[in-house]
Amino acid sequence: MKRKWINEIIILIVTAVVLFFVLKDNFSSTLKIIGSINIFYFILSILMYAFVFTIEAYVIFLLIKEYKKNYGFKDSFKLSLMTRFFNGIT
């Protein structure tokens, strides 16, 4: 359990450092742009993104369920998220 907390702290530190270097030059303009977004469209885009993840996880679930009977939807959702993450960083 202690190892998990250390990993999470490392991820937060790395995220903070990356955000600092990305936002250090245009921080005020970035805040202005974030403040001017339409909340309805922002929430709608998050919901649509979650819907795409759910559909993709369901497709994976149906395909794997044919071969492995004890494979759950939660496992396929995790697999979908991990796949997107690794595709995004490479």
PDB file of N, CA and C in Angstrom:
ATOM      1  N   MET A   1       0.824  -1.194   0.000  1.00  0.00           N
ATOM      2  CA  MET A   1       0.000   0.000   0.000  1.00  0.00           C
ATOM      3  C   MET A   1       0.868   1.258   0.000  1.00  0.00           C
ATOM      4  N   LYS A   2       1.994   1.209   0.722  1.00  0.00           N
ATOM      5  CA  LYS A   2       2.884   2.355   0.777  1.00  0.00           C
ATOM      6  C   LYS A   2       3.460   2.655  -0.603  1.00  0.00           C
ATOM      7  N   ARG A   3       3.749   1.616  -1.349  1.00  0.00           N
ATOM      8  CA  ARG A   3       4.314   1.775  -2.695  1.00  0.00           C
ATOM      9  C   ARG A   3       3.334   2.508  -3.614  1.00  0.00           C
ATOM     10  N   LYS A   4       2.044   2.243  -3.444  1.00  0.00           N
ATOM     11  CA  LYS A   4       1.026   2.892  -4.269  1.00  0.00           C
ATOM     12  C   LYS A   4       1.017   4.400  -4.018  1.00  0.00           C
ATOM     13  N   TRP A   5       1.114   4.806  -2.761  1.00  0.00           N
ATOM     14  CA  TRP A   5       1.122   6.237  -2.422  1.00  0.00           C
ATOM     15  C   TRP A   5       2.360   6.920  -3.000  1.00  0.00           C
ATOM     16  N   ILE A   6       3.484   6.237  -2.967  1.00  0.00           N
ATOM     17  CA  ILE A   6       4.711   6.818  -3.519  1.00  0.00           C
ATOM     18  C   ILE A   6       4.559   7.030  -5.025  1.00  0.00           C
ATOM     19  N   ASN A   7       3.980   6.059  -5.723  1.00  0.00           N
ATOM     20  CA  ASN A   7       3.754   6.191  -7.161  1.00  0.00           C
ATOM     21  C   ASN A   7       2.805   7.346  -7.468  1.00  0.00           C
ATOM     22  N   GLU A   8       1.755   7.496  -6.679  1.00  0.00           N
ATOM     23  CA  GLU A   8       0.805   8.579  -6.906  1.00  0.00           C
ATOM     24  C   GLU A   8       1.444   9.943  -6.662  1.00  0.00           C
ATOM     25  N   ILE A   9       2.294  10.038  -5.658  1.00  0.00           N
ATOM     26  CA  ILE A   9       2.986  11.297  -5.387  1.00  0.00           C
ATOM     27  C   ILE A   9       3.946  11.634  -6.525  1.00  0.00           C
ATOM     28  N   ILE A  10       4.637  10.635  -7.034  1.00  0.00           N
ATOM     29  CA  ILE A  10       5.544  10.852  -8.165  1.00  0.00           C
ATOM     30  C   ILE A  10       4.772  11.338  -9.386  1.00  0.00           C
ATOM     31  N   ILE A  11       3.628  10.735  -9.659  1.00  0.00           N
ATOM     32  CA  ILE A  11       2.803  11.148 -10.801  1.00  0.00           C
ATOM     33  C   ILE A  11       2.327  12.585 -10.629  1.00  0.00           C
ATOM     34  N   LEU A  12       1.917  12.965  -9.421  1.00  0.00           N
ATOM     35  CA  LEU A  12       1.476  14.343  -9.177  1.00  0.00           C
ATOM     36  C   LEU A  12       2.618  15.338  -9.360  1.00  0.00           C
ATOM     37  N   ILE A  13       3.799  14.994  -8.905  1.00  0.00           N
ATOM     38  CA  ILE A  13       4.952  15.885  -9.051  1.00  0.00           C
ATOM     39  C   ILE A  13       5.314  16.050 -10.530  1.00  0.00           C
ATOM     40  N   VAL A  14       5.353  14.948 -11.254  1.00  0.00           N
ATOM     41  CA  VAL A  14       5.676  15.016 -12.683  1.00  0.00           C
ATOM     42  C   VAL A  14       4.622  15.838 -13.426  1.00  0.00           C
ATOM     43  N   THR A  15       3.351  15.645 -13.090  1.00  0.00           N
ATOM     44  CA  THR A  15       2.279  16.412 -13.717  1.00  0.00           C
ATOM     45  C   THR A  15       2.428  17.895 -13.431  1.00  0.00           C
ATOM     46  N   ALA A  16       2.731  18.240 -12.193  1.00  0.00           N
ATOM     47  CA  ALA A  16       2.911  19.649 -11.831  1.00  0.00           C
ATOM     48  C   ALA A  16       4.076  20.272 -12.580  1.00  0.00           C
ATOM     49  N   VAL A  17       5.182  19.543 -12.711  1.00  0.00           N
ATOM     50  CA  VAL A  17       6.350  20.067 -13.429  1.00  0.00           C
ATOM     51  C   VAL A  17       6.024  20.269 -14.909  1.00  0.00           C
ATOM     52  N   VAL A  18       5.349  19.304 -15.514  1.00  0.00           N
ATOM     53  CA  VAL A  18       4.991  19.430 -16.927  1.00  0.00           C
ATOM     54  C   VAL A  18       4.036  20.603 -17.132  1.00  0.00           C
ATOM     55  N   LEU A  19       3.028  20.729 -16.261  1.00  0.00           N
ATOM     56  CA  LEU A  19       2.100  21.859 -16.384  1.00  0.00           C
ATOM     57  C   LEU A  19       2.816  23.190 -16.207  1.00  0.00           C
ATOM     58  N   PHE A  20       3.771  23.250 -15.308  1.00  0.00           N
ATOM     59  CA  PHE A  20       4.526  24.486 -15.112  1.00  0.00           C
ATOM     60  C   PHE A  20       5.247  24.889 -16.393  1.00  0.00           C
ATOM     61  N   PHE A  21       5.945  23.945 -17.019  1.00  0.00           N
ATOM     62  CA  PHE A  21       6.696  24.283 -18.222  1.00  0.00           C
ATOM     63  C   PHE A  21       5.788  24.575 -19.409  1.00  0.00           C
ATOM     64  N   VAL A  22       4.624  23.960 -19.451  1.00  0.00           N
ATOM     65  CA  VAL A  22       3.699  24.218 -20.550  1.00  0.00           C
ATOM     66  C   VAL A  22       3.031  25.581 -20.389  1.00  0.00           C
ATOM     67  N   LEU A  23       2.688  25.951 -19.161  1.00  0.00           N
ATOM     68  CA  LEU A  23       1.911  27.165 -18.922  1.00  0.00           C
ATOM     69  C   LEU A  23       2.734  28.374 -18.504  1.00  0.00           C
ATOM     70  N   LYS A  24       4.026  28.265 -18.333  1.00  0.00           N
ATOM     71  CA  LYS A  24       4.800  29.368 -17.758  1.00  0.00           C
ATOM     72  C   LYS A  24       4.842  30.605 -18.645  1.00  0.00           C
ATOM     73  N   ASP A  25       4.802  30.457 -19.942  1.00  0.00           N
ATOM     74  CA  ASP A  25       4.893  31.611 -20.835  1.00  0.00           C
ATOM     75  C   ASP A  25       3.550  32.299 -21.072  1.00  0.00           C
ATOM     76  N   ASN A  26       2.487  31.536 -21.191  1.00  0.00           N
ATOM     77  CA  ASN A  26       1.171  32.093 -21.523  1.00  0.00           C
ATOM     78  C   ASN A  26       0.136  31.784 -20.456  1.00  0.00           C
ATOM     79  N   PHE A  27       0.516  31.873 -19.202  1.00  0.00           N
ATOM     80  CA  PHE A  27      -0.386  31.466 -18.130  1.00  0.00           C
ATOM     81  C   PHE A  27      -1.643  32.334 -18.072  1.00  0.00           C
ATOM     82  N   SER A  28      -1.497  33.634 -18.162  1.00  0.00           N
ATOM     83  CA  SER A  28      -2.666  34.514 -18.051  1.00  0.00           C
ATOM     84  C   SER A  28      -3.616  34.338 -19.232  1.00  0.00           C
ATOM     85  N   SER A  29      -3.071  34.191 -20.436  1.00  0.00           N
ATOM     86  CA  SER A  29      -3.952  33.980 -21.596  1.00  0.00           C
ATOM     87  C   SER A  29      -4.626  32.609 -21.532  1.00  0.00           C
ATOM     88  N   THR A  30      -3.920  31.626 -21.002  1.00  0.00           N
ATOM     89  CA  THR A  30      -4.514  30.302 -20.852  1.00  0.00           C
ATOM     90  C   THR A  30      -5.671  30.337 -19.860  1.00  0.00           C
ATOM     91  N   LEU A  31      -5.487  31.030 -18.741  1.00  0.00           N
ATOM     92  CA  LEU A  31      -6.576  31.168 -17.768  1.00  0.00           C
ATOM     93  C   LEU A  31      -7.760  31.922 -18.353  1.00  0.00           C
ATOM     94  N   LYS A  32      -7.485  32.921 -19.176  1.00  0.00           N
ATOM     95  CA  LYS A  32      -8.553  33.684 -19.822  1.00  0.00           C
ATOM     96  C   LYS A  32      -9.373  32.778 -20.751  1.00  0.00           C
ATOM     97  N   ILE A  33      -8.681  31.941 -21.498  1.00  0.00           N
ATOM     98  CA  ILE A  33      -9.361  31.028 -22.423  1.00  0.00           C
ATOM     99  C   ILE A  33     -10.172  29.994 -21.646  1.00  0.00           C
ATOM    100  N   ILE A  34      -9.593  29.437 -20.581  1.00  0.00           N
ATOM    101  CA  ILE A  34     -10.322  28.453 -19.776  1.00  0.00           C
ATOM    102  C   ILE A  34     -11.550  29.087 -19.135  1.00  0.00           C
ATOM    103  N   GLY A  35     -11.426  30.327 -18.716  1.00  0.00           N
ATOM    104  CA  GLY A  35     -12.555  31.015 -18.096  1.00  0.00           C
ATOM    105  C   GLY A  35     -13.663  31.365 -19.064  1.00  0.00           C
ATOM    106  N   SER A  36     -13.369  31.409 -20.341  1.00  0.00           N
ATOM    107  CA  SER A  36     -14.382  31.804 -21.320  1.00  0.00           C
ATOM    108  C   SER A  36     -15.076  30.622 -22.002  1.00  0.00           C
ATOM    109  N   ILE A  37     -14.795  29.390 -21.585  1.00  0.00           N
ATOM    110  CA  ILE A  37     -15.429  28.251 -22.247  1.00  0.00           C
ATOM    111  C   ILE A  37     -16.901  28.160 -21.858  1.00  0.00           C
ATOM    112  N   ASN A  38     -17.671  27.579 -22.737  1.00  0.00           N
ATOM    113  CA  ASN A  38     -19.086  27.343 -22.477  1.00  0.00           C
ATOM    114  C   ASN A  38     -19.206  26.056 -21.654  1.00  0.00           C
ATOM    115  N   ILE A  39     -19.742  26.167 -20.466  1.00  0.00           N
ATOM    116  CA  ILE A  39     -19.822  25.026 -19.545  1.00  0.00           C
ATOM    117  C   ILE A  39     -20.660  23.893 -20.127  1.00  0.00           C
ATOM    118  N   PHE A  40     -21.741  24.230 -20.822  1.00  0.00           N
ATOM    119  CA  PHE A  40     -22.598  23.197 -21.409  1.00  0.00           C
ATOM    120  C   PHE A  40     -21.811  22.335 -22.389  1.00  0.00           C
ATOM    121  N   TYR A  41     -21.064  22.961 -23.286  1.00  0.00           N
ATOM    122  CA  TYR A  41     -20.289  22.199 -24.268  1.00  0.00           C
ATOM    123  C   TYR A  41     -19.137  21.438 -23.626  1.00  0.00           C
ATOM    124  N   PHE A  42     -18.567  22.009 -22.585  1.00  0.00           N
ATOM    125  CA  PHE A  42     -17.495  21.326 -21.874  1.00  0.00           C
ATOM    126  C   PHE A  42     -18.005  20.045 -21.228  1.00  0.00           C
ATOM    127  N   ILE A  43     -19.133  20.122 -20.521  1.00  0.00           N
ATOM    128  CA  ILE A  43     -19.724  18.934 -19.882  1.00  0.00           C
ATOM    129  C   ILE A  43     -20.185  17.939 -20.939  1.00  0.00           C
ATOM    130  N   LEU A  44     -20.754  18.446 -22.029  1.00  0.00           N
ATOM    131  CA  LEU A  44     -21.199  17.571 -23.119  1.00  0.00           C
ATOM    132  C   LEU A  44     -20.016  16.814 -23.720  1.00  0.00           C
ATOM    133  N   SER A  45     -18.887  17.477 -23.897  1.00  0.00           N
ATOM    134  CA  SER A  45     -17.722  16.794 -24.468  1.00  0.00           C
ATOM    135  C   SER A  45     -17.185  15.726 -23.519  1.00  0.00           C
ATOM    136  N   ILE A  46     -17.202  15.992 -22.219  1.00  0.00           N
ATOM    137  CA  ILE A  46     -16.766  14.979 -21.249  1.00  0.00           C
ATOM    138  C   ILE A  46     -17.697  13.777 -21.266  1.00  0.00           C
ATOM    139  N   LEU A  47     -19.005  14.027 -21.331  1.00  0.00           N
ATOM    140  CA  LEU A  47     -19.972  12.924 -21.386  1.00  0.00           C
ATOM    141  C   LEU A  47     -19.820  12.105 -22.663  1.00  0.00           C
ATOM    142  N   MET A  48     -19.578  12.767 -23.777  1.00  0.00           N
ATOM    143  CA  MET A  48     -19.395  12.037 -25.033  1.00  0.00           C
ATOM    144  C   MET A  48     -18.112  11.207 -25.003  1.00  0.00           C
ATOM    145  N   TYR A  49     -17.072  11.749 -24.417  1.00  0.00           N
ATOM    146  CA  TYR A  49     -15.816  11.012 -24.292  1.00  0.00           C
ATOM    147  C   TYR A  49     -16.016   9.770 -23.418  1.00  0.00           C
ATOM    148  N   ALA A  50     -16.752   9.924 -22.313  1.00  0.00           N
ATOM    149  CA  ALA A  50     -17.050   8.779 -21.447  1.00  0.00           C
ATOM    150  C   ALA A  50     -17.913   7.754 -22.183  1.00  0.00           C
ATOM    151  N   PHE A  51     -18.839   8.226 -23.012  1.00  0.00           N
ATOM    152  CA  PHE A  51     -19.688   7.327 -23.784  1.00  0.00           C
ATOM    153  C   PHE A  51     -18.856   6.502 -24.767  1.00  0.00           C
ATOM    154  N   VAL A  52     -17.890   7.134 -25.412  1.00  0.00           N
ATOM    155  CA  VAL A  52     -17.017   6.419 -26.353  1.00  0.00           C
ATOM    156  C   VAL A  52     -16.206   5.350 -25.618  1.00  0.00           C
ATOM    157  N   PHE A  53     -15.675   5.694 -24.443  1.00  0.00           N
ATOM    158  CA  PHE A  53     -14.951   4.711 -23.650  1.00  0.00           C
ATOM    159  C   PHE A  53     -15.851   3.541 -23.274  1.00  0.00           C
ATOM    160  N   THR A  54     -17.067   3.836 -22.893  1.00  0.00           N
ATOM    161  CA  THR A  54     -18.002   2.786 -22.490  1.00  0.00           C
ATOM    162  C   THR A  54     -18.345   1.864 -23.653  1.00  0.00           C
ATOM    163  N   ILE A  55     -18.605   2.423 -24.816  1.00  0.00           N
ATOM    164  CA  ILE A  55     -18.917   1.605 -25.997  1.00  0.00           C
ATOM    165  C   ILE A  55     -17.711   0.749 -26.381  1.00  0.00           C
ATOM    166  N   GLU A  56     -16.532   1.348 -26.359  1.00  0.00           N
ATOM    167  CA  GLU A  56     -15.324   0.584 -26.685  1.00  0.00           C
ATOM    168  C   GLU A  56     -15.108  -0.544 -25.673  1.00  0.00           C
ATOM    169  N   ALA A  57     -15.334  -0.264 -24.407  1.00  0.00           N
ATOM    170  CA  ALA A  57     -15.189  -1.291 -23.375  1.00  0.00           C
ATOM    171  C   ALA A  57     -16.219  -2.398 -23.562  1.00  0.00           C
ATOM    172  N   TYR A  58     -17.417  -2.036 -23.967  1.00  0.00           N
ATOM    173  CA  TYR A  58     -18.457  -3.050 -24.187  1.00  0.00           C
ATOM    174  C   TYR A  58     -18.097  -3.954 -25.362  1.00  0.00           C
ATOM    175  N   VAL A  59     -17.541  -3.382 -26.412  1.00  0.00           N
ATOM    176  CA  VAL A  59     -17.116  -4.190 -27.563  1.00  0.00           C
ATOM    177  C   VAL A  59     -16.007  -5.150 -27.145  1.00  0.00           C
ATOM    178  N   ILE A  60     -15.038  -4.649 -26.395  1.00  0.00           N
ATOM    179  CA  ILE A  60     -13.959  -5.511 -25.893  1.00  0.00           C
ATOM    180  C   ILE A  60     -14.536  -6.596 -24.998  1.00  0.00           C
ATOM    181  N   PHE A  61     -15.489  -6.231 -24.154  1.00  0.00           N
ATOM    182  CA  PHE A  61     -16.131  -7.188 -23.257  1.00  0.00           C
ATOM    183  C   PHE A  61     -16.805  -8.305 -24.039  1.00  0.00           C
ATOM    184  N   LEU A  62     -17.537  -7.949 -25.090  1.00  0.00           N
ATOM    185  CA  LEU A  62     -18.224  -8.965 -25.891  1.00  0.00           C
ATOM    186  C   LEU A  62     -17.245  -9.896 -26.587  1.00  0.00           C
ATOM    187  N   LEU A  63     -16.141  -9.345 -27.084  1.00  0.00           N
ATOM    188  CA  LEU A  63     -15.159 -10.177 -27.779  1.00  0.00           C
ATOM    189  C   LEU A  63     -14.427 -11.125 -26.825  1.00  0.00           C
ATOM    190  N   ILE A  64     -14.037 -10.624 -25.676  1.00  0.00           N
ATOM    191  CA  ILE A  64     -13.279 -11.448 -24.735  1.00  0.00           C
ATOM    192  C   ILE A  64     -14.187 -12.437 -24.017  1.00  0.00           C
ATOM    193  N   LYS A  65     -15.438 -12.083 -23.804  1.00  0.00           N
ATOM    194  CA  LYS A  65     -16.383 -12.947 -23.083  1.00  0.00           C
ATOM    195  C   LYS A  65     -16.573 -14.284 -23.802  1.00  0.00           C
ATOM    196  N   GLU A  66     -16.381 -14.299 -25.120  1.00  0.00           N
ATOM    197  CA  GLU A  66     -16.498 -15.545 -25.881  1.00  0.00           C
ATOM    198  C   GLU A  66     -15.431 -16.560 -25.484  1.00  0.00           C
ATOM    199  N   TYR A  67     -14.261 -16.070 -25.085  1.00  0.00           N
ATOM    200  CA  TYR A  67     -13.139 -16.950 -24.797  1.00  0.00           C
ATOM    201  C   TYR A  67     -12.849 -17.113 -23.307  1.00  0.00           C
ATOM    202  N   LYS A  68     -13.202 -16.111 -22.534  1.00  0.00           N
ATOM    203  CA  LYS A  68     -12.926 -16.146 -21.101  1.00  0.00           C
ATOM    204  C   LYS A  68     -14.217 -15.773 -20.370  1.00  0.00           C
ATOM    205  N   LYS A  69     -14.861 -16.748 -19.786  1.00  0.00           N
ATOM    206  CA  LYS A  69     -16.195 -16.558 -19.214  1.00  0.00           C
ATOM    207  C   LYS A  69     -16.223 -15.666 -17.976  1.00  0.00           C
ATOM    208  N   ASN A  70     -15.140 -15.630 -17.209  1.00  0.00           N
ATOM    209  CA  ASN A  70     -15.155 -14.851 -15.972  1.00  0.00           C
ATOM    210  C   ASN A  70     -14.574 -13.442 -16.150  1.00  0.00           C
ATOM    211  N   TYR A  71     -14.511 -12.960 -17.372  1.00  0.00           N
ATOM    212  CA  TYR A  71     -13.989 -11.616 -17.656  1.00  0.00           C
ATOM    213  C   TYR A  71     -15.127 -10.620 -17.514  1.00  0.00           C
ATOM    214  N   GLY A  72     -14.956  -9.619 -16.662  1.00  0.00           N
ATOM    215  CA  GLY A  72     -16.024  -8.672 -16.379  1.00  0.00           C
ATOM    216  C   GLY A  72     -15.924  -7.398 -17.201  1.00  0.00           C
ATOM    217  N   PHE A  73     -17.004  -6.634 -17.166  1.00  0.00           N
ATOM    218  CA  PHE A  73     -17.046  -5.365 -17.883  1.00  0.00           C
ATOM    219  C   PHE A  73     -16.049  -4.375 -17.295  1.00  0.00           C
ATOM    220  N   LYS A  74     -15.867  -4.436 -15.984  1.00  0.00           N
ATOM    221  CA  LYS A  74     -14.907  -3.543 -15.329  1.00  0.00           C
ATOM    222  C   LYS A  74     -13.497  -3.795 -15.858  1.00  0.00           C
ATOM    223  N   ASP A  75     -13.159  -5.050 -16.077  1.00  0.00           N
ATOM    224  CA  ASP A  75     -11.845  -5.392 -16.630  1.00  0.00           C
ATOM    225  C   ASP A  75     -11.689  -4.861 -18.057  1.00  0.00           C
ATOM    226  N   SER A  76     -12.738  -4.973 -18.843  1.00  0.00           N
ATOM    227  CA  SER A  76     -12.658  -4.469 -20.210  1.00  0.00           C
ATOM    228  C   SER A  76     -12.595  -2.949 -20.235  1.00  0.00           C
ATOM    229  N   PHE A  77     -13.232  -2.284 -19.272  1.00  0.00           N
ATOM    230  CA  PHE A  77     -13.152  -0.829 -19.189  1.00  0.00           C
ATOM    231  C   PHE A  77     -11.727  -0.395 -18.836  1.00  0.00           C
ATOM    232  N   LYS A  78     -11.115  -1.116 -17.892  1.00  0.00           N
ATOM    233  CA  LYS A  78      -9.717  -0.826 -17.546  1.00  0.00           C
ATOM    234  C   LYS A  78      -8.811  -1.033 -18.756  1.00  0.00           C
ATOM    235  N   LEU A  79      -9.041  -2.106 -19.492  1.00  0.00           N
ATOM    236  CA  LEU A  79      -8.242  -2.390 -20.680  1.00  0.00           C
ATOM    237  C   LEU A  79      -8.401  -1.290 -21.718  1.00  0.00           C
ATOM    238  N   SER A  80      -9.608  -0.796 -21.879  1.00  0.00           N
ATOM    239  CA  SER A  80      -9.863   0.290 -22.819  1.00  0.00           C
ATOM    240  C   SER A  80      -9.110   1.554 -22.416  1.00  0.00           C
ATOM    241  N   LEU A  81      -9.132   1.890 -21.136  1.00  0.00           N
ATOM    242  CA  LEU A  81      -8.418   3.072 -20.655  1.00  0.00           C
ATOM    243  C   LEU A  81      -6.909   2.919 -20.806  1.00  0.00           C
ATOM    244  N   MET A  82      -6.395   1.737 -20.472  1.00  0.00           N
ATOM    245  CA  MET A  82      -4.949   1.507 -20.609  1.00  0.00           C
ATOM    246  C   MET A  82      -4.521   1.576 -22.071  1.00  0.00           C
ATOM    247  N   THR A  83      -5.340   1.050 -22.962  1.00  0.00           N
ATOM    248  CA  THR A  83      -5.022   1.076 -24.384  1.00  0.00           C
ATOM    249  C   THR A  83      -4.944   2.511 -24.885  1.00  0.00           C
ATOM    250  N   ARG A  84      -5.924   3.327 -24.502  1.00  0.00           N
ATOM    251  CA  ARG A  84      -5.912   4.735 -24.916  1.00  0.00           C
ATOM    252  C   ARG A  84      -4.696   5.462 -24.351  1.00  0.00           C
ATOM    253  N   PHE A  85      -4.360   5.173 -23.097  1.00  0.00           N
ATOM    254  CA  PHE A  85      -3.224   5.831 -22.475  1.00  0.00           C
ATOM    255  C   PHE A  85      -1.929   5.498 -23.198  1.00  0.00           C
ATOM    256  N   PHE A  86      -1.679   4.214 -23.429  1.00  0.00           N
ATOM    257  CA  PHE A  86      -0.429   3.817 -24.089  1.00  0.00           C
ATOM    258  C   PHE A  86      -0.382   4.244 -25.544  1.00  0.00           C
ATOM    259  N   ASN A  87      -1.524   4.301 -26.204  1.00  0.00           N
ATOM    260  CA  ASN A  87      -1.542   4.826 -27.570  1.00  0.00           C
ATOM    261  C   ASN A  87      -1.244   6.332 -27.572  1.00  0.00           C
ATOM    262  N   GLY A  88      -1.663   7.021 -26.520  1.00  0.00           N
ATOM    263  CA  GLY A  88      -1.453   8.457 -26.452  1.00  0.00           C
ATOM    264  C   GLY A  88      -0.017   8.844 -26.140  1.00  0.00           C
ATOM    265  N   ILE A  89       0.684   8.037 -25.372  1.00  0.00           N
ATOM    266  CA  ILE A  89       2.041   8.426 -24.990  1.00  0.00           C
ATOM    267  C   ILE A  89       3.108   7.924 -25.956  1.00  0.00           C
ATOM    268  N   THR A  90       2.711   7.105 -26.912  1.00  0.00           N
ATOM    269  CA  THR A  90       3.723   6.613 -27.864  1.00  0.00           C
ATOM    270  C   THR A  90       3.542   7.261 -29.220  1.00  0.00           C
TER     271      THR A  90
END
